[in-house]
């Protein structure tokens, strides 16, 4: 019997599901706790009580926004030594150059810039300054810094300098955690280096958090290996993932989109996730969220993470409906105070939930408390909600034809059954815990983004596919199940020899 | 002559990216350099060309190479300044000021980086009024000015002086070759210009213009008004099309990033389609199959909501974009100008017709 546990740790709720042979066998929703793990332990205890078979699950996957929140809230961050290899180029723009000052002040331990790096065609830029690296390693050790981020010019094409620097560090200070930029990112030195620095400052937190997750799992009597979900809807073994906390930055919305695909059995559709405060609209391609290609800022730091392309609207169950001077929907929300402040719960704030209850879209709280709402107001407010959703859906569509829209999230009752530009609104069972379902069904991925020269387009893509497959297998995928989910190629201006930047992403099932 | 504030350089970065008409490279890294320099106390000065004596010499600078390489080998004010001092040594004369080769994209800020290192003023102007891919596509080439010498500096201790070239095309070929050899990124100082030549042949006031465009965008964003309308107002531009990118095809040939993007109409343009051809920069746009806008009129593609410019390398399926046209500098619209930068210079067999005519 194939059983998996999926857990989503959200800002308000911690959801857990048990999936058995592709069906949701049990699900629970518990409040998230400040320490995160207590909430997980409670959710798992409730899950095991509902379905004792959960103890025999073969894998448990956790999706969490814990690390993103740490950066945004500037807490639990470690001091980092930044090693940049690329002098004499880039001297005027040292590591941390475009960080918000408050965050840089917390994270910046030492900054070291050394000669080395490569050209776009793989030639060395200048010889690597190994002697300088040995001196840097001693300074890092003497300063008592526990985490180091290393970024070399064009390391996604040739990682030799980063690897050599890491070897020197392991020699001089074996217990220091090392983040290499080429493992994290694409071409774009500053953004890749920023990703490495963010990763390095979270690595201690990731280690303790991941181990606490494992303990929570064991304490619940579950022996399955633990995986952490990543931005792209795939998972990594916890032992591996604890070294790459930045990979989980956007795993929440990704999981809900993947869950939507699974629950609806559709691979090509739009997904709308209506929560308490916001609504996210994304687009599924081959069952995975379409990714944004632009720069993504995390806590004010520019990065090039693999993130789902999402449109966020200020619309949710807790969104405040104001009537004076004229009718307005949001953007303010009562958020988690819904059960105290909304009219149907005895409060005095008119929310979208109250309007939905008055219109009979759902039954929640005390319906009598909204009986006096004028019918015209209810109708007008719902028309506005519909218009917001229709505009958002239209903006995320990539072609003129009608597309199915899968509705998930606790506020999915707000999505009207018929919408302009939508072939059908798909409602599925367990839509309120789609994110935990998305975590439970996650696969393993591998990605390559490199410049290939003097190869035909087909040859370059084949080569990239091979490299991506190898990476996926190394991360725990079963080679026989690997599928290509994304291919993108971009010829490069002003580079000789038919240079082609090729990006390929593959996914596969977890190897047993 | 007047001091330039860092706020103005921030505005310049936004305006120059719009004037880049899809090319010219993002000004972000150059802007970061300026923030660093201003933090160290530097204040650049902007000089009106009228303040130049006829026999003053002006250094015309630019970063040359592949924008993608520039994202790894980060641009550096020292190397930019080195190209200028090399030229001074070669000529045995000092420069009075520096000026940008192209106001579109990152090269709008390169002269400020050189100026900061050399304590020289920056001339308010350039010789393209936008961005173009090649050396002969400048107002100086249209005026048949001399195209040599040129200095090219690499961040390592490599430097090249192109002492003579038989034509603008030869200058482009020789310097491009050297640039590729040092890793497809180099700082260059183009043929020096006299004060007279600047006054007669440069596109004057384009720095101020780019700052003004950037300011308009920033002010609109602060006031929650449409930044695209703000650009159209301040530059007397025309909204050409608005929609969603439906298809995109790219290929490189002869060092150009060529391709087409198809946009499907939204809002007032629903039911229509627009095809954009680019060659590093946007070159020609067809509305429902009919040529609607073409180079040298500036064709700018902006994010419909934020008003941010979108480069030909970052165009993407599904983006919501608005295409606008801005008027080209008059010199580019002369018969000689059209020869250098009109649609036929980019291989499109079309008679130039301005949308502003």
PDB file of N, CA, C and O in Angstrom, chain B residues 123-176:
ATOM      1  N   UNK B 123      28.352  65.528 -20.386  1.00  0.00           N
ATOM      2  CA  UNK B 123      27.570  66.339 -21.330  1.00  0.00           C
ATOM      3  C   UNK B 123      26.126  65.831 -21.363  1.00  0.00           C
ATOM      4  O   UNK B 123      25.896  64.622 -21.408  1.00  0.00           O
ATOM      5  N   UNK B 124      25.195  66.772 -21.353  1.00  0.00           N
ATOM      6  CA  UNK B 124      23.774  66.426 -21.423  1.00  0.00           C
ATOM      7  C   UNK B 124      23.440  66.058 -22.872  1.00  0.00           C
ATOM      8  O   UNK B 124      23.087  66.929 -23.667  1.00  0.00           O
ATOM      9  N   UNK B 125      23.596  64.792 -23.210  1.00  0.00           N
ATOM     10  CA  UNK B 125      23.325  64.369 -24.587  1.00  0.00           C
ATOM     11  C   UNK B 125      23.902  63.001 -24.876  1.00  0.00           C
ATOM     12  O   UNK B 125      24.487  62.355 -24.001  1.00  0.00           O
ATOM     13  N   UNK B 126      23.731  62.533 -26.109  1.00  0.00           N
ATOM     14  CA  UNK B 126      24.325  61.276 -26.568  1.00  0.00           C
ATOM     15  C   UNK B 126      24.346  61.327 -28.089  1.00  0.00           C
ATOM     16  O   UNK B 126      24.148  62.405 -28.664  1.00  0.00           O
ATOM     17  N   UNK B 127      24.573  60.203 -28.765  1.00  0.00           N
ATOM     18  CA  UNK B 127      24.557  60.271 -30.227  1.00  0.00           C
ATOM     19  C   UNK B 127      23.603  59.244 -30.852  1.00  0.00           C
ATOM     20  O   UNK B 127      23.727  58.889 -32.012  1.00  0.00           O
ATOM     21  N   UNK B 128      22.628  58.771 -30.043  1.00  0.00           N
ATOM     22  CA  UNK B 128      21.591  57.885 -30.597  1.00  0.00           C
ATOM     23  C   UNK B 128      20.187  58.376 -30.227  1.00  0.00           C
ATOM     24  O   UNK B 128      19.242  58.180 -30.973  1.00  0.00           O
ATOM     25  N   UNK B 129      20.055  58.946 -29.029  1.00  0.00           N
ATOM     26  CA  UNK B 129      18.746  59.373 -28.561  1.00  0.00           C
ATOM     27  C   UNK B 129      17.885  58.196 -28.138  1.00  0.00           C
ATOM     28  O   UNK B 129      16.703  58.335 -27.860  1.00  0.00           O
ATOM     29  N   UNK B 130      18.471  57.035 -28.107  1.00  0.00           N
ATOM     30  CA  UNK B 130      17.778  55.781 -27.796  1.00  0.00           C
ATOM     31  C   UNK B 130      18.853  54.704 -27.693  1.00  0.00           C
ATOM     32  O   UNK B 130      19.958  55.039 -27.280  1.00  0.00           O
ATOM     33  N   UNK B 131      18.597  53.462 -28.067  1.00  0.00           N
ATOM     34  CA  UNK B 131      19.656  52.457 -28.170  1.00  0.00           C
ATOM     35  C   UNK B 131      19.623  51.875 -29.567  1.00  0.00           C
ATOM     36  O   UNK B 131      18.550  51.745 -30.174  1.00  0.00           O
ATOM     37  N   UNK B 132      20.780  51.564 -30.095  1.00  0.00           N
ATOM     38  CA  UNK B 132      20.926  50.865 -31.377  1.00  0.00           C
ATOM     39  C   UNK B 132      22.040  49.850 -31.218  1.00  0.00           C
ATOM     40  O   UNK B 132      22.932  50.033 -30.393  1.00  0.00           O
ATOM     41  N   UNK B 133      22.057  48.804 -32.065  1.00  0.00           N
ATOM     42  CA  UNK B 133      23.054  47.748 -31.845  1.00  0.00           C
ATOM     43  C   UNK B 133      24.454  48.030 -32.396  1.00  0.00           C
ATOM     44  O   UNK B 133      25.401  47.416 -31.947  1.00  0.00           O
ATOM     45  N   UNK B 134      24.610  48.934 -33.366  1.00  0.00           N
ATOM     46  CA  UNK B 134      25.921  48.996 -34.011  1.00  0.00           C
ATOM     47  C   UNK B 134      26.489  50.408 -34.101  1.00  0.00           C
ATOM     48  O   UNK B 134      25.760  51.407 -34.037  1.00  0.00           O
ATOM     49  N   UNK B 135      27.820  50.429 -34.311  1.00  0.00           N
ATOM     50  CA  UNK B 135      28.583  51.673 -34.240  1.00  0.00           C
ATOM     51  C   UNK B 135      28.153  52.704 -35.283  1.00  0.00           C
ATOM     52  O   UNK B 135      28.230  53.908 -35.042  1.00  0.00           O
ATOM     53  N   UNK B 136      27.715  52.228 -36.460  1.00  0.00           N
ATOM     54  CA  UNK B 136      27.385  53.198 -37.513  1.00  0.00           C
ATOM     55  C   UNK B 136      25.988  53.787 -37.343  1.00  0.00           C
ATOM     56  O   UNK B 136      25.546  54.578 -38.146  1.00  0.00           O
ATOM     57  N   UNK B 137      25.317  53.393 -36.276  1.00  0.00           N
ATOM     58  CA  UNK B 137      23.943  53.856 -36.077  1.00  0.00           C
ATOM     59  C   UNK B 137      23.913  55.038 -35.115  1.00  0.00           C
ATOM     60  O   UNK B 137      23.131  55.076 -34.171  1.00  0.00           O
ATOM     61  N   UNK B 138      24.784  56.008 -35.360  1.00  0.00           N
ATOM     62  CA  UNK B 138      24.865  57.172 -34.473  1.00  0.00           C
ATOM     63  C   UNK B 138      24.719  58.450 -35.287  1.00  0.00           C
ATOM     64  O   UNK B 138      24.903  58.451 -36.505  1.00  0.00           O
ATOM     65  N   UNK B 139      24.396  59.534 -34.585  1.00  0.00           N
ATOM     66  CA  UNK B 139      24.297  60.824 -35.273  1.00  0.00           C
ATOM     67  C   UNK B 139      25.660  61.235 -35.822  1.00  0.00           C
ATOM     68  O   UNK B 139      25.745  61.929 -36.832  1.00  0.00           O
ATOM     69  N   UNK B 140      26.741  60.805 -35.191  1.00  0.00           N
ATOM     70  CA  UNK B 140      28.075  61.138 -35.690  1.00  0.00           C
ATOM     71  C   UNK B 140      28.342  60.438 -37.022  1.00  0.00           C
ATOM     72  O   UNK B 140      28.940  61.008 -37.934  1.00  0.00           O
ATOM     73  N   UNK B 141      27.912  59.191 -37.130  1.00  0.00           N
ATOM     74  CA  UNK B 141      28.089  58.456 -38.389  1.00  0.00           C
ATOM     75  C   UNK B 141      27.217  59.088 -39.470  1.00  0.00           C
ATOM     76  O   UNK B 141      27.644  59.229 -40.623  1.00  0.00           O
ATOM     77  N   UNK B 142      26.007  59.469 -39.097  1.00  0.00           N
ATOM     78  CA  UNK B 142      25.108  60.101 -40.078  1.00  0.00           C
ATOM     79  C   UNK B 142      25.729  61.403 -40.582  1.00  0.00           C
ATOM     80  O   UNK B 142      25.609  61.759 -41.747  1.00  0.00           O
ATOM     81  N   UNK B 143      26.465  62.086 -39.706  1.00  0.00           N
ATOM     82  CA  UNK B 143      27.144  63.336 -40.093  1.00  0.00           C
ATOM     83  C   UNK B 143      28.512  63.077 -40.721  1.00  0.00           C
ATOM     84  O   UNK B 143      29.266  64.030 -40.958  1.00  0.00           O
ATOM     85  N   UNK B 144      28.835  61.816 -40.952  1.00  0.00           N
ATOM     86  CA  UNK B 144      30.116  61.460 -41.571  1.00  0.00           C
ATOM     87  C   UNK B 144      31.336  61.928 -40.793  1.00  0.00           C
ATOM     88  O   UNK B 144      32.358  62.285 -41.394  1.00  0.00           O
ATOM     89  N   UNK B 145      31.250  61.927 -39.468  1.00  0.00           N
ATOM     90  CA  UNK B 145      32.435  62.275 -38.684  1.00  0.00           C
ATOM     91  C   UNK B 145      33.393  61.086 -38.688  1.00  0.00           C
ATOM     92  O   UNK B 145      33.004  59.960 -38.975  1.00  0.00           O
ATOM     93  N   UNK B 146      34.652  61.361 -38.325  1.00  0.00           N
ATOM     94  CA  UNK B 146      35.660  60.317 -38.288  1.00  0.00           C
ATOM     95  C   UNK B 146      35.323  59.294 -37.204  1.00  0.00           C
ATOM     96  O   UNK B 146      34.844  59.662 -36.137  1.00  0.00           O
ATOM     97  N   UNK B 147      35.570  58.023 -37.495  1.00  0.00           N
ATOM     98  CA  UNK B 147      35.152  56.973 -36.559  1.00  0.00           C
ATOM     99  C   UNK B 147      36.314  56.438 -35.709  1.00  0.00           C
ATOM    100  O   UNK B 147      36.114  55.552 -34.891  1.00  0.00           O
ATOM    101  N   UNK B 148      37.526  56.932 -35.877  1.00  0.00           N
ATOM    102  CA  UNK B 148      38.667  56.442 -35.102  1.00  0.00           C
ATOM    103  C   UNK B 148      39.380  57.617 -34.451  1.00  0.00           C
ATOM    104  O   UNK B 148      39.099  58.752 -34.847  1.00  0.00           O
ATOM    105  N   UNK B 149      40.248  57.370 -33.486  1.00  0.00           N
ATOM    106  CA  UNK B 149      40.612  56.099 -32.862  1.00  0.00           C
ATOM    107  C   UNK B 149      39.557  55.651 -31.829  1.00  0.00           C
ATOM    108  O   UNK B 149      38.687  56.412 -31.458  1.00  0.00           O
ATOM    109  N   UNK B 150      39.727  54.397 -31.398  1.00  0.00           N
ATOM    110  CA  UNK B 150      38.854  53.859 -30.352  1.00  0.00           C
ATOM    111  C   UNK B 150      39.741  53.128 -29.353  1.00  0.00           C
ATOM    112  O   UNK B 150      40.698  52.467 -29.763  1.00  0.00           O
ATOM    113  N   UNK B 151      39.456  53.272 -28.066  1.00  0.00           N
ATOM    114  CA  UNK B 151      40.189  52.482 -27.072  1.00  0.00           C
ATOM    115  C   UNK B 151      39.227  51.517 -26.396  1.00  0.00           C
ATOM    116  O   UNK B 151      38.056  51.839 -26.202  1.00  0.00           O
ATOM    117  N   UNK B 152      39.768  50.359 -26.083  1.00  0.00           N
ATOM    118  CA  UNK B 152      38.952  49.300 -25.478  1.00  0.00           C
ATOM    119  C   UNK B 152      39.727  48.736 -24.296  1.00  0.00           C
ATOM    120  O   UNK B 152      40.878  48.341 -24.451  1.00  0.00           O
ATOM    121  N   UNK B 153      39.116  48.751 -23.118  1.00  0.00           N
ATOM    122  CA  UNK B 153      39.799  48.276 -21.912  1.00  0.00           C
ATOM    123  C   UNK B 153      39.073  47.077 -21.332  1.00  0.00           C
ATOM    124  O   UNK B 153      37.850  47.058 -21.236  1.00  0.00           O
ATOM    125  N   UNK B 154      39.883  46.095 -20.950  1.00  0.00           N
ATOM    126  CA  UNK B 154      39.385  44.893 -20.284  1.00  0.00           C
ATOM    127  C   UNK B 154      39.733  45.044 -18.803  1.00  0.00           C
ATOM    128  O   UNK B 154      40.679  45.745 -18.448  1.00  0.00           O
ATOM    129  N   UNK B 155      39.002  44.382 -17.949  1.00  0.00           N
ATOM    130  CA  UNK B 155      39.224  44.520 -16.517  1.00  0.00           C
ATOM    131  C   UNK B 155      40.591  43.947 -16.108  1.00  0.00           C
ATOM    132  O   UNK B 155      41.181  44.362 -15.128  1.00  0.00           O
ATOM    133  N   UNK B 156      41.103  42.985 -16.891  1.00  0.00           N
ATOM    134  CA  UNK B 156      42.483  42.551 -16.687  1.00  0.00           C
ATOM    135  C   UNK B 156      43.371  43.582 -17.360  1.00  0.00           C
ATOM    136  O   UNK B 156      42.882  44.597 -17.828  1.00  0.00           O
ATOM    137  N   UNK B 157      44.656  43.328 -17.440  1.00  0.00           N
ATOM    138  CA  UNK B 157      45.523  44.355 -17.999  1.00  0.00           C
ATOM    139  C   UNK B 157      45.592  44.253 -19.520  1.00  0.00           C
ATOM    140  O   UNK B 157      46.671  44.275 -20.101  1.00  0.00           O
ATOM    141  N   UNK B 158      44.456  44.139 -20.163  1.00  0.00           N
ATOM    142  CA  UNK B 158      44.414  44.098 -21.621  1.00  0.00           C
ATOM    143  C   UNK B 158      43.800  45.387 -22.135  1.00  0.00           C
ATOM    144  O   UNK B 158      42.785  45.844 -21.613  1.00  0.00           O
ATOM    145  N   UNK B 159      44.433  45.960 -23.166  1.00  0.00           N
ATOM    146  CA  UNK B 159      43.886  47.191 -23.731  1.00  0.00           C
ATOM    147  C   UNK B 159      44.178  47.208 -25.217  1.00  0.00           C
ATOM    148  O   UNK B 159      45.199  46.703 -25.670  1.00  0.00           O
ATOM    149  N   UNK B 160      43.244  47.742 -25.976  1.00  0.00           N
ATOM    150  CA  UNK B 160      43.384  47.787 -27.425  1.00  0.00           C
ATOM    151  C   UNK B 160      43.117  49.207 -27.892  1.00  0.00           C
ATOM    152  O   UNK B 160      42.181  49.856 -27.419  1.00  0.00           O
ATOM    153  N   UNK B 161      43.964  49.698 -28.813  1.00  0.00           N
ATOM    154  CA  UNK B 161      43.659  50.950 -29.487  1.00  0.00           C
ATOM    155  C   UNK B 161      43.410  50.612 -30.949  1.00  0.00           C
ATOM    156  O   UNK B 161      44.257  49.996 -31.596  1.00  0.00           O
ATOM    157  N   UNK B 162      42.235  50.946 -31.457  1.00  0.00           N
ATOM    158  CA  UNK B 162      42.005  50.810 -32.884  1.00  0.00           C
ATOM    159  C   UNK B 162      42.370  52.168 -33.483  1.00  0.00           C
ATOM    160  O   UNK B 162      41.623  53.144 -33.350  1.00  0.00           O
ATOM    161  N   UNK B 163      43.542  52.219 -34.092  1.00  0.00           N
ATOM    162  CA  UNK B 163      44.093  53.511 -34.514  1.00  0.00           C
ATOM    163  C   UNK B 163      43.361  54.064 -35.730  1.00  0.00           C
ATOM    164  O   UNK B 163      43.137  55.270 -35.843  1.00  0.00           O
ATOM    165  N   UNK B 164      43.025  53.187 -36.664  1.00  0.00           N
ATOM    166  CA  UNK B 164      42.310  53.627 -37.858  1.00  0.00           C
ATOM    167  C   UNK B 164      41.302  52.556 -38.255  1.00  0.00           C
ATOM    168  O   UNK B 164      41.475  51.377 -37.940  1.00  0.00           O
ATOM    169  N   UNK B 165      40.284  52.977 -38.971  1.00  0.00           N
ATOM    170  CA  UNK B 165      39.337  52.034 -39.555  1.00  0.00           C
ATOM    171  C   UNK B 165      38.833  52.656 -40.844  1.00  0.00           C
ATOM    172  O   UNK B 165      38.658  53.874 -40.927  1.00  0.00           O
ATOM    173  N   UNK B 166      38.606  51.809 -41.852  1.00  0.00           N
ATOM    174  CA  UNK B 166      38.251  52.316 -43.175  1.00  0.00           C
ATOM    175  C   UNK B 166      36.819  52.843 -43.217  1.00  0.00           C
ATOM    176  O   UNK B 166      36.487  53.685 -44.052  1.00  0.00           O
ATOM    177  N   UNK B 167      35.988  52.367 -42.334  1.00  0.00           N
ATOM    178  CA  UNK B 167      34.598  52.815 -42.331  1.00  0.00           C
ATOM    179  C   UNK B 167      34.011  52.525 -40.961  1.00  0.00           C
ATOM    180  O   UNK B 167      34.628  51.851 -40.137  1.00  0.00           O
ATOM    181  N   UNK B 168      32.789  53.002 -40.720  1.00  0.00           N
ATOM    182  CA  UNK B 168      32.115  52.704 -39.462  1.00  0.00           C
ATOM    183  C   UNK B 168      31.913  51.202 -39.324  1.00  0.00           C
ATOM    184  O   UNK B 168      32.063  50.635 -38.252  1.00  0.00           O
ATOM    185  N   UNK B 169      31.573  50.551 -40.448  1.00  0.00           N
ATOM    186  CA  UNK B 169      31.361  49.096 -40.412  1.00  0.00           C
ATOM    187  C   UNK B 169      32.639  48.364 -40.011  1.00  0.00           C
ATOM    188  O   UNK B 169      32.595  47.404 -39.247  1.00  0.00           O
ATOM    189  N   UNK B 170      33.802  48.838 -40.559  1.00  0.00           N
ATOM    190  CA  UNK B 170      35.071  48.208 -40.193  1.00  0.00           C
ATOM    191  C   UNK B 170      35.374  48.423 -38.714  1.00  0.00           C
ATOM    192  O   UNK B 170      35.857  47.542 -38.020  1.00  0.00           O
ATOM    193  N   UNK B 171      35.100  49.627 -38.249  1.00  0.00           N
ATOM    194  CA  UNK B 171      35.326  49.907 -36.828  1.00  0.00           C
ATOM    195  C   UNK B 171      34.498  48.951 -35.971  1.00  0.00           C
ATOM    196  O   UNK B 171      34.982  48.384 -34.989  1.00  0.00           O
ATOM    197  N   UNK B 172      33.251  48.753 -36.382  1.00  0.00           N
ATOM    198  CA  UNK B 172      32.367  47.838 -35.657  1.00  0.00           C
ATOM    199  C   UNK B 172      32.955  46.422 -35.656  1.00  0.00           C
ATOM    200  O   UNK B 172      33.023  45.757 -34.624  1.00  0.00           O
ATOM    201  N   UNK B 173      33.419  45.963 -36.822  1.00  0.00           N
ATOM    202  CA  UNK B 173      33.919  44.588 -36.932  1.00  0.00           C
ATOM    203  C   UNK B 173      35.169  44.376 -36.094  1.00  0.00           C
ATOM    204  O   UNK B 173      35.298  43.371 -35.388  1.00  0.00           O
ATOM    205  N   UNK B 174      36.102  45.327 -36.209  1.00  0.00           N
ATOM    206  CA  UNK B 174      37.382  45.146 -35.511  1.00  0.00           C
ATOM    207  C   UNK B 174      37.192  45.230 -33.998  1.00  0.00           C
ATOM    208  O   UNK B 174      37.688  44.399 -33.231  1.00  0.00           O
ATOM    209  N   UNK B 175      36.435  46.229 -33.553  1.00  0.00           N
ATOM    210  CA  UNK B 175      36.271  46.383 -32.103  1.00  0.00           C
ATOM    211  C   UNK B 175      35.440  45.234 -31.528  1.00  0.00           C
ATOM    212  O   UNK B 175      35.693  44.761 -30.418  1.00  0.00           O
ATOM    213  N   UNK B 176      34.462  44.757 -32.296  1.00  0.00           N
ATOM    214  CA  UNK B 176      33.632  43.644 -31.831  1.00  0.00           C
ATOM    215  C   UNK B 176      34.493  42.403 -31.620  1.00  0.00           C
ATOM    216  O   UNK B 176      34.333  41.660 -30.655  1.00  0.00           O
TER     217      UNK B 176
END
